Short mmCIF file of C-alpha atoms in Angstrom, two decimals:
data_model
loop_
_atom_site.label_atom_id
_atom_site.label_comp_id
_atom_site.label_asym_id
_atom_site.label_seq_id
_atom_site.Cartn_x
_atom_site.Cartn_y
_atom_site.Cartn_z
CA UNK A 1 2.98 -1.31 35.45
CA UNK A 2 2.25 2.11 36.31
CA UNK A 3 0.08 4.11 33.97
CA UNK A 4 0.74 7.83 33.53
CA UNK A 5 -1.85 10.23 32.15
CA UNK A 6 -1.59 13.92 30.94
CA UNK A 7 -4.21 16.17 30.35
CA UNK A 8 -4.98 17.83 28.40
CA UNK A 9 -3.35 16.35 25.26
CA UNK A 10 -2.53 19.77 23.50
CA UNK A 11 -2.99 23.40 24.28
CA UNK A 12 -2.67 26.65 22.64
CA UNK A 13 -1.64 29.46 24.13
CA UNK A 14 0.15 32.77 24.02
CA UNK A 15 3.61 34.57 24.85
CA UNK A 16 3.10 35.41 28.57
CA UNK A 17 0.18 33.23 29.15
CA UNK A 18 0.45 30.65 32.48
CA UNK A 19 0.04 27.28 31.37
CA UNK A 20 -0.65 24.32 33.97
CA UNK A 21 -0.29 20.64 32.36
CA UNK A 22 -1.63 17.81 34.97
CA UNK A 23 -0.41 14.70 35.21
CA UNK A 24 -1.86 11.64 36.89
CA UNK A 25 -0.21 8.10 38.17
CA UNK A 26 -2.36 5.01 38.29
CA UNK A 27 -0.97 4.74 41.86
CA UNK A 28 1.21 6.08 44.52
CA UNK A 29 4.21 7.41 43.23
CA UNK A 30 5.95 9.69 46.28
CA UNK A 31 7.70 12.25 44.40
CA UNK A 32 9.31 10.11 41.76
CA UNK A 33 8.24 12.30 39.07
CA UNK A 34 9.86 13.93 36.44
CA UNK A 35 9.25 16.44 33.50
CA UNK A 36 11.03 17.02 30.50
CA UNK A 37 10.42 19.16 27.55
CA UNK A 38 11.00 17.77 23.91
CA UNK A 39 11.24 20.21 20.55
CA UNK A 40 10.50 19.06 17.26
CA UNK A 41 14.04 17.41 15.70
CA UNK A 42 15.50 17.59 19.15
CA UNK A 43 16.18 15.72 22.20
CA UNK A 44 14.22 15.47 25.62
CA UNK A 45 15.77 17.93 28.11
CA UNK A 46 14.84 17.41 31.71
CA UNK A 47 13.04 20.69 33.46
CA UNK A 48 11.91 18.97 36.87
CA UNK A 49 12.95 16.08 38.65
CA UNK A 50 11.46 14.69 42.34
CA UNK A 51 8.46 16.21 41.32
CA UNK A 52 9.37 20.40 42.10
CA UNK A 53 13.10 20.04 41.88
CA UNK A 54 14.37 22.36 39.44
CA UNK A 55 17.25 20.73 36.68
CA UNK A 56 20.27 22.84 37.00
CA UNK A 57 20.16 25.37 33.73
CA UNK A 58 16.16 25.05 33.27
CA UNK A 59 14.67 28.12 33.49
CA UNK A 60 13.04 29.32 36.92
CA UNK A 61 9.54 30.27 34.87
CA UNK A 62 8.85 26.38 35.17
CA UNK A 63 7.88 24.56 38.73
CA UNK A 64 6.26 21.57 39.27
CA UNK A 65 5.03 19.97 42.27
CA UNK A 66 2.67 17.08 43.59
CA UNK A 67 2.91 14.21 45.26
CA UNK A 68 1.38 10.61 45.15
CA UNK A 69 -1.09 10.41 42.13
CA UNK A 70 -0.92 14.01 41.16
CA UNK A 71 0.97 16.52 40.03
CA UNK A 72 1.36 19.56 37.52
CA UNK A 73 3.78 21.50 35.64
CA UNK A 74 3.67 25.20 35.55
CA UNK A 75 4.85 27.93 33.28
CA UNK A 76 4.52 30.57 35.17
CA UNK A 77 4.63 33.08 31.77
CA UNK A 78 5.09 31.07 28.52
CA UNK A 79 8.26 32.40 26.74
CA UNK A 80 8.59 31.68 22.64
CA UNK A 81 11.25 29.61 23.36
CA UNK A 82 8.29 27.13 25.41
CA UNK A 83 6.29 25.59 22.21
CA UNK A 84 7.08 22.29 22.46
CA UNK A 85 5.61 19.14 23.39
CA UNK A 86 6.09 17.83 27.90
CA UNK A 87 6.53 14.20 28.99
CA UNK A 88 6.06 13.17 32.87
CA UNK A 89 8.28 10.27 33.88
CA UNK A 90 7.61 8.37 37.00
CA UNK A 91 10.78 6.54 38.28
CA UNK A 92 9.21 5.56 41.71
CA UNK A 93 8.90 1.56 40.07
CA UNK A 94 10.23 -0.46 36.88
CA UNK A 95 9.12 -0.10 34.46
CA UNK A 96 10.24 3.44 33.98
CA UNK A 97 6.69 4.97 32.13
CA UNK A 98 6.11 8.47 30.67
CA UNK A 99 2.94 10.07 29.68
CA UNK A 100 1.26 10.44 26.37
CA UNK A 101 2.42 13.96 26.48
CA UNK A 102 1.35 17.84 26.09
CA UNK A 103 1.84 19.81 23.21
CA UNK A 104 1.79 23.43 23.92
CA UNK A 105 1.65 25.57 20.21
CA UNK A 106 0.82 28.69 19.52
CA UNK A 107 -2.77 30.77 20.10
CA UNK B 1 30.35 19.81 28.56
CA UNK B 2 28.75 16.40 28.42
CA UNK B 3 28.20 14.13 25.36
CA UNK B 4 26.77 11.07 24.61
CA UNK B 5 26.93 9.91 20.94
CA UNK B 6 25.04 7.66 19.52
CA UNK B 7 25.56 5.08 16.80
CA UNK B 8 24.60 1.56 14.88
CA UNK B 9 21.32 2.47 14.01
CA UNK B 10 20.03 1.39 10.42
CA UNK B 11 17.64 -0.45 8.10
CA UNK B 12 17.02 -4.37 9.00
CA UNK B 13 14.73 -7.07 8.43
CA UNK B 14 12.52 -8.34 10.46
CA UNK B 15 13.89 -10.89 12.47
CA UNK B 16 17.33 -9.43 12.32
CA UNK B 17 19.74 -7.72 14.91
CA UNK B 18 21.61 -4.68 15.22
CA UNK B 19 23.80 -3.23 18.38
CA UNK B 20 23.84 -0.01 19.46
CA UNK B 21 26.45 2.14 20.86
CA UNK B 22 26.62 4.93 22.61
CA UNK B 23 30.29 6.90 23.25
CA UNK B 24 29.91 9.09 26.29
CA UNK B 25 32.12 12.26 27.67
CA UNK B 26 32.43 15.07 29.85
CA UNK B 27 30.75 13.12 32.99
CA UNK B 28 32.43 10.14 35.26
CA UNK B 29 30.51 7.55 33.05
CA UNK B 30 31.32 4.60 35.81
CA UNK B 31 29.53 6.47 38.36
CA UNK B 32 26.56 7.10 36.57
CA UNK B 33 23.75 4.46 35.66
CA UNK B 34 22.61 4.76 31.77
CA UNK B 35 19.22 4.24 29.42
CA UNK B 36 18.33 3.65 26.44
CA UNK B 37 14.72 5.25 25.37
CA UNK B 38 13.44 5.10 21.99
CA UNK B 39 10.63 7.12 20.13
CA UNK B 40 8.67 5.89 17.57
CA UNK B 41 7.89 8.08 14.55
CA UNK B 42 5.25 10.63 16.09
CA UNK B 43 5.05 8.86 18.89
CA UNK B 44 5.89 9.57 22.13
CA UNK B 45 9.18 8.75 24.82
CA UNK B 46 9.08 4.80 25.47
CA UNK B 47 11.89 3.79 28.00
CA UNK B 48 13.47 0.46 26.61
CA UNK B 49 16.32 -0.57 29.50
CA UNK B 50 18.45 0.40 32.27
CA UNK B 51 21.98 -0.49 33.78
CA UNK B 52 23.89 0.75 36.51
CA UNK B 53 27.03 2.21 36.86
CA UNK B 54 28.41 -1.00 38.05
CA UNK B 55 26.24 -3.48 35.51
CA UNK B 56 25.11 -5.30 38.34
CA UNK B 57 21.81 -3.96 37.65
CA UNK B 58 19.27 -4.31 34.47
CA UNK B 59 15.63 -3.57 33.38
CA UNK B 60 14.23 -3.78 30.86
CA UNK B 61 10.24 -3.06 29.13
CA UNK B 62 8.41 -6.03 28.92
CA UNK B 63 8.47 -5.39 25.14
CA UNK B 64 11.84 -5.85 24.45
CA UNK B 65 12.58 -8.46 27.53
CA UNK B 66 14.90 -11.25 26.04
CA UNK B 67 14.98 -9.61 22.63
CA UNK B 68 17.42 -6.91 24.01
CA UNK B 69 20.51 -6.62 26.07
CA UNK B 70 22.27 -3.33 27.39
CA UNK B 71 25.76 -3.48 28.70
CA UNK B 72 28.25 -1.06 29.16
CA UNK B 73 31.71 -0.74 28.88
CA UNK B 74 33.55 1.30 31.69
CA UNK B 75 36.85 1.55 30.11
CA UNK B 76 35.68 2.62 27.21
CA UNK B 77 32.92 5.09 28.60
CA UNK B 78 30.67 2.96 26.30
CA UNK B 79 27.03 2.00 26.13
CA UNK B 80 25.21 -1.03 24.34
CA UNK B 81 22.06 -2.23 23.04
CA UNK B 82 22.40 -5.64 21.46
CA UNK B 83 18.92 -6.03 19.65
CA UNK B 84 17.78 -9.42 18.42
CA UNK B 85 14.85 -10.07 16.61
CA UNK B 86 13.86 -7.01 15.83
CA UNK B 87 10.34 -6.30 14.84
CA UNK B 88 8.32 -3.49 12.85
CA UNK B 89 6.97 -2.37 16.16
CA UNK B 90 11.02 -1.32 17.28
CA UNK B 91 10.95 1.21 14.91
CA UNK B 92 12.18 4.19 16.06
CA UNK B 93 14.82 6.46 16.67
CA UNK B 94 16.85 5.14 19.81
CA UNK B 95 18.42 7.69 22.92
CA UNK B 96 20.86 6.93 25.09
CA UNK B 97 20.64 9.16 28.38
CA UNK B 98 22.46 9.21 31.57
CA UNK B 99 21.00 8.93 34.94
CA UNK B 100 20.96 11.84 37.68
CA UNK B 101 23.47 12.53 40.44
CA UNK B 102 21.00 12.32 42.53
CA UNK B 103 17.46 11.19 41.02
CA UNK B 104 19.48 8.00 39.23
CA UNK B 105 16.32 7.34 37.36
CA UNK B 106 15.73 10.77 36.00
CA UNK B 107 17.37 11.56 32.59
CA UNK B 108 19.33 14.86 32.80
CA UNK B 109 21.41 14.29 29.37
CA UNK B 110 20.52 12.51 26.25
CA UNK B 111 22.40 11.56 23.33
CA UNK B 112 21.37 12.69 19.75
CA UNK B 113 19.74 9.42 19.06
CA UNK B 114 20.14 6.54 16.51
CA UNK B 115 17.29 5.20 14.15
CA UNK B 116 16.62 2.15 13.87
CA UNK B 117 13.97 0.80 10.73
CA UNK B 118 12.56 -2.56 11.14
CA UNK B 119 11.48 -3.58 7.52
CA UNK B 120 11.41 -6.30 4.86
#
């Protein structure tokens, strides 16, 4: 199985920062990567897919991109709306495996 | 606008079973392949199984292989996840989500989720 690692685990930081969460594949994974975003109470919503794709309705302050073993998710200025906690998903192989995830709160 | 509603969740014993549903809209359901993920309490996104749009296709996690079967239903825009012998460890509150257009294995719309307590 493919492992997936995020770093770091958690973050704080503040309205209009840039926050950069890594993630890592325990092999090659092309660009089969995805990123969603996941509030407390609420249900995943997928921000990135193919690794910089953009989901239709995500907003354009996110962008990811990587390829292979390593990639990152950007915010390019963190919005209130943005504390919550970020999965990567690799689809390149079965089984399907997420990261641990990030939890971005407040500074 | 696209739903997926889930249902069938609920308190069982160890050992027991319980099938999920999930009752989709607002999307051609038959062209799309489908997932159930589940969460554990605190825990993080574990993806459970996969079928696609035509159910010649299944995965599953090694954890719930031969425990679990997804089907689906196209007539009835319905998805399944017959559950047998359930353990503590399936805890957790159970998605259904739909796969992409185009990235079939990425997850662009989830259902509300369903939990599902594994306990004596």
């Amino acid at each position: 199985d493919i492992q997936m690692t995020q770093s770091p685990s958690s973050l704080s930081a503040s309205v209009g920062d840039r926050v950069t969460i890594t993630c890592r594949a325990s092999q090659g994974i092309s660009n089969y990567l995805a990123w969603y975003q996941q509030k407390p109470g609420k249900v995943p919503e997928l921000l990135i897919y193919a690794a910089s794709t953009l989901q239709t309705g995500a907003a354009s302050r996110f962008s990811g991109s990587g390829s292979g073993t390593d990639f990152t998710l950007t915010i390019s200025s963190l919005q209130p709306e943005d504390f919550a906690t970020y999965y990567c998903q690799q689809y390149d192989s079965d089984p399907i495996t997420f990261g641990p995830g990030t939890k971005v709160d407040v500074k | 606008e696209e739903q997926l509603v889930g249902s069938g969740g609920g308190l069982v014993q160890p050992g027991g079973s319980l099938r999920l549903s999930c009752a989709v809209s607002g999307f051609p359901f038959s062209s799309r392949s489908m997932n159930w993920v589940r969460q554990a309490p605190g825990e993080g996104l574990e993806w459970v199984s996969y079928i696609s749009s035509s159910s010649s296709v299944t995965y599953y996690a090694d954890s719930v292989r031969g425990r679990f079967t997804i089907s689906r239903d196209n007539s009835k825009k319905s998805l399944y996840l017959q559950m047998n012998n359930l353990r503590a460890e399936d805890t957790a509150v159970y998605f259904c989500a739909r796969g992409g257009a185009i990235a079939d294995r990425a997850m662009p719309t989830w259902g509300q989720g369903t939990l599902v307590i594994v306990s004596s």
